């Protein structure tokens, strides 16, 4: 009720919750003062003072306790706010460090390793593992040395803790003993010779969809910090964006290599220009055919080495792009 109470005799007040030691043949009746700790109209606690003798407290004691409670309530609230700000600072620092480390490489294998290292260091756990969603399954692509046996294993999305996290898109922490945790793990998730004391798993998100999961197993401090799931979920979000970027880079790099191989190995001379006619790329056959080195050709405009049919291309090459402009021409090599 957020009201202060003075109880001169606990044996005569029905509001007093009696314990066994309140019995007459033990400590017997007492006197008590109980006051709420209020701060900014919010209840933050209760302060109770008990004396072993009835009638020990009077109105002066009662008013003094209320004054103390007023100050204590503000102190408790300030301490909580400070603790919360410290907690948020720790979380933000961990995520900032994670972002810096995860963006240090675009190679997917290196990225997986960086994610696990950052997760292990941030959460101080024995084992970390990462699985990606592939064809309605989770496939483990990386794990810290202690969990290396997980790599290559497949889990159905309907199985185990990792499957549940991937389906629901929400992280989970199981801070229980091995006997409670082990039955929840699918056979694929179990690591031979490792007793699971506590287990945390968070989704790897990108653009609202789950592309994988990140696991942390057995904290060195025996239990997870209250912020562990928040940090792990944040790392999962960072990992999702970084993994997507790495996958895009690898696909673009692969396409670039295929293009380069086709371009360089063609039996025909190929010259690529911009829309103003400046030469950008030449292949091996173009170098052989013209007799000019690549560096010299890169300084030329196309009309410096072959006769351009401007009727077909347009005076400023403006017809290029609407349709192919095909015509025969004379190419001038390094001998003119």
Short mmCIF file of C-alpha atoms in Angstrom, two decimals, residues 68-218:
data_model
loop_
_atom_site.label_atom_id
_atom_site.label_comp_id
_atom_site.label_asym_id
_atom_site.label_seq_id
_atom_site.Cartn_x
_atom_site.Cartn_y
_atom_site.Cartn_z
CA UNK A 68 15.86 7.83 6.32
CA UNK A 69 13.64 5.97 3.86
CA UNK A 70 13.16 9.10 1.76
CA UNK A 71 16.92 9.45 1.34
CA UNK A 72 17.50 5.71 0.93
CA UNK A 73 14.90 5.45 -1.84
CA UNK A 74 16.67 8.10 -3.90
CA UNK A 75 20.06 6.47 -3.20
CA UNK A 76 18.79 3.05 -4.31
CA UNK A 77 17.29 4.48 -7.51
CA UNK A 78 20.51 6.37 -8.32
CA UNK A 79 22.54 3.21 -7.73
CA UNK A 80 20.25 1.25 -10.04
CA UNK A 81 20.45 3.91 -12.73
CA UNK A 82 24.24 3.94 -12.43
CA UNK A 83 24.36 0.15 -12.61
CA UNK A 84 22.09 0.19 -15.67
CA UNK A 85 24.25 2.80 -17.41
CA UNK A 86 27.36 0.75 -16.62
CA UNK A 87 25.65 -2.35 -18.00
CA UNK A 88 24.64 -0.55 -21.18
CA UNK A 89 28.16 0.81 -21.55
CA UNK A 90 29.59 -2.72 -21.26
CA UNK A 91 27.14 -4.02 -23.84
CA UNK A 92 27.83 -1.16 -26.27
CA UNK A 93 31.59 -1.53 -25.83
CA UNK A 94 31.38 -5.27 -26.51
CA UNK A 95 29.31 -4.72 -29.66
CA UNK A 96 31.54 -1.89 -30.88
CA UNK A 97 34.62 -4.07 -30.47
CA UNK A 98 32.76 -6.88 -32.20
CA UNK A 99 31.86 -4.67 -35.15
CA UNK A 100 35.46 -3.53 -35.53
CA UNK A 101 36.80 -7.07 -35.47
CA UNK A 102 34.15 -8.59 -37.71
CA UNK A 103 34.76 -6.00 -40.43
CA UNK A 104 38.48 -6.75 -40.55
CA UNK A 105 38.13 -9.40 -43.27
CA UNK A 106 35.86 -10.19 -46.21
CA UNK A 107 36.94 -13.82 -46.61
CA UNK A 108 34.10 -15.97 -45.33
CA UNK A 109 36.34 -18.50 -43.52
CA UNK A 110 38.29 -15.74 -41.79
CA UNK A 111 35.02 -14.04 -40.91
CA UNK A 112 33.61 -17.18 -39.27
CA UNK A 113 36.79 -17.48 -37.21
CA UNK A 114 36.62 -13.81 -36.19
CA UNK A 115 32.98 -14.20 -35.11
CA UNK A 116 33.88 -17.16 -32.89
CA UNK A 117 36.93 -15.43 -31.40
CA UNK A 118 34.93 -12.29 -30.60
CA UNK A 119 32.08 -14.32 -29.08
CA UNK A 120 34.45 -16.39 -26.98
CA UNK A 121 36.36 -13.38 -25.68
CA UNK A 122 33.27 -11.25 -25.03
CA UNK A 123 31.22 -13.90 -23.23
CA UNK A 124 34.20 -15.74 -21.70
CA UNK A 125 33.03 -19.22 -22.66
CA UNK A 126 34.78 -22.51 -23.35
CA UNK A 127 33.14 -23.36 -26.67
CA UNK A 128 31.63 -21.36 -29.53
CA UNK A 129 30.05 -22.65 -32.73
CA UNK A 130 28.39 -21.23 -35.84
CA UNK A 131 25.87 -22.88 -38.15
CA UNK A 132 24.27 -21.57 -41.35
CA UNK A 133 20.81 -22.30 -42.74
CA UNK A 134 21.07 -24.38 -45.92
CA UNK A 135 18.13 -26.20 -47.56
CA UNK A 136 15.96 -26.26 -44.42
CA UNK A 137 18.86 -27.47 -42.32
CA UNK A 138 21.51 -25.95 -40.10
CA UNK A 139 25.05 -26.83 -41.14
CA UNK A 140 27.92 -26.17 -38.73
CA UNK A 141 30.68 -24.35 -40.57
CA UNK A 142 32.90 -23.29 -37.68
CA UNK A 143 33.56 -24.09 -34.02
CA UNK A 144 36.24 -23.34 -31.47
CA UNK A 145 38.84 -26.11 -31.03
CA UNK A 146 36.96 -27.75 -28.14
CA UNK A 147 33.88 -28.09 -30.33
CA UNK A 148 35.64 -28.86 -33.62
CA UNK A 149 33.76 -32.15 -33.94
CA UNK A 150 30.61 -30.13 -34.68
CA UNK A 151 31.96 -28.85 -38.01
CA UNK A 152 30.13 -30.39 -40.95
CA UNK A 153 27.19 -31.69 -38.91
CA UNK A 154 23.62 -31.10 -40.13
CA UNK A 155 20.61 -30.33 -37.90
CA UNK A 156 17.00 -30.31 -39.02
CA UNK A 157 15.28 -27.01 -38.22
CA UNK A 158 12.75 -28.91 -36.11
CA UNK A 159 15.47 -30.45 -33.92
CA UNK A 160 17.47 -29.31 -30.91
CA UNK A 161 18.01 -25.90 -29.35
CA UNK A 162 19.72 -24.48 -32.44
CA UNK A 163 16.82 -25.55 -34.63
CA UNK A 164 14.32 -23.93 -32.26
CA UNK A 165 16.27 -20.64 -32.25
CA UNK A 166 16.47 -20.67 -36.05
CA UNK A 167 12.72 -21.35 -36.37
CA UNK A 168 11.59 -18.77 -33.80
CA UNK A 169 14.22 -16.14 -34.53
CA UNK A 170 14.82 -15.54 -30.80
CA UNK A 171 17.84 -16.27 -28.66
CA UNK A 172 17.82 -18.45 -25.56
CA UNK A 173 20.00 -19.07 -22.52
CA UNK A 174 19.79 -22.31 -20.56
CA UNK A 175 21.76 -21.62 -17.35
CA UNK A 176 21.13 -25.05 -15.87
CA UNK A 177 23.08 -28.16 -15.02
CA UNK A 178 24.06 -30.79 -17.53
CA UNK A 179 21.23 -33.10 -16.43
CA UNK A 180 18.68 -30.41 -17.36
CA UNK A 181 20.38 -29.11 -20.49
CA UNK A 182 21.55 -32.33 -22.12
CA UNK A 183 18.06 -33.72 -22.94
CA UNK A 184 17.21 -30.50 -24.83
CA UNK A 185 20.17 -30.89 -27.15
CA UNK A 186 19.77 -32.98 -30.26
CA UNK A 187 22.27 -35.78 -30.75
CA UNK A 188 23.94 -33.70 -33.46
CA UNK A 189 24.51 -30.80 -31.02
CA UNK A 190 26.22 -32.91 -28.36
CA UNK A 191 29.99 -32.77 -28.21
CA UNK A 192 31.74 -35.96 -27.23
CA UNK A 193 33.55 -35.65 -23.91
CA UNK A 194 32.03 -32.23 -23.10
CA UNK A 195 29.58 -31.84 -20.20
CA UNK A 196 27.27 -28.94 -21.00
CA UNK A 197 26.79 -26.80 -17.88
CA UNK A 198 25.15 -23.79 -19.53
CA UNK A 199 24.17 -23.08 -23.11
CA UNK A 200 23.33 -19.91 -25.06
CA UNK A 201 22.20 -19.62 -28.65
CA UNK A 202 21.19 -16.58 -30.72
CA UNK A 203 20.02 -16.22 -34.32
CA UNK A 204 22.18 -14.66 -37.01
CA UNK A 205 19.81 -12.14 -38.62
CA UNK A 206 20.00 -10.22 -41.85
CA UNK A 207 17.17 -8.07 -43.22
CA UNK A 208 14.58 -9.74 -41.00
CA UNK A 209 15.44 -13.34 -41.84
CA UNK A 210 17.50 -15.92 -39.98
CA UNK A 211 20.51 -17.17 -41.93
CA UNK A 212 22.22 -19.05 -39.11
CA UNK A 213 22.79 -19.41 -35.37
CA UNK A 214 25.61 -18.58 -32.98
CA UNK A 215 26.24 -20.79 -29.93
CA UNK A 216 28.16 -20.18 -26.71
CA UNK A 217 28.69 -23.07 -24.30
CA UNK A 218 30.00 -23.32 -20.73
#
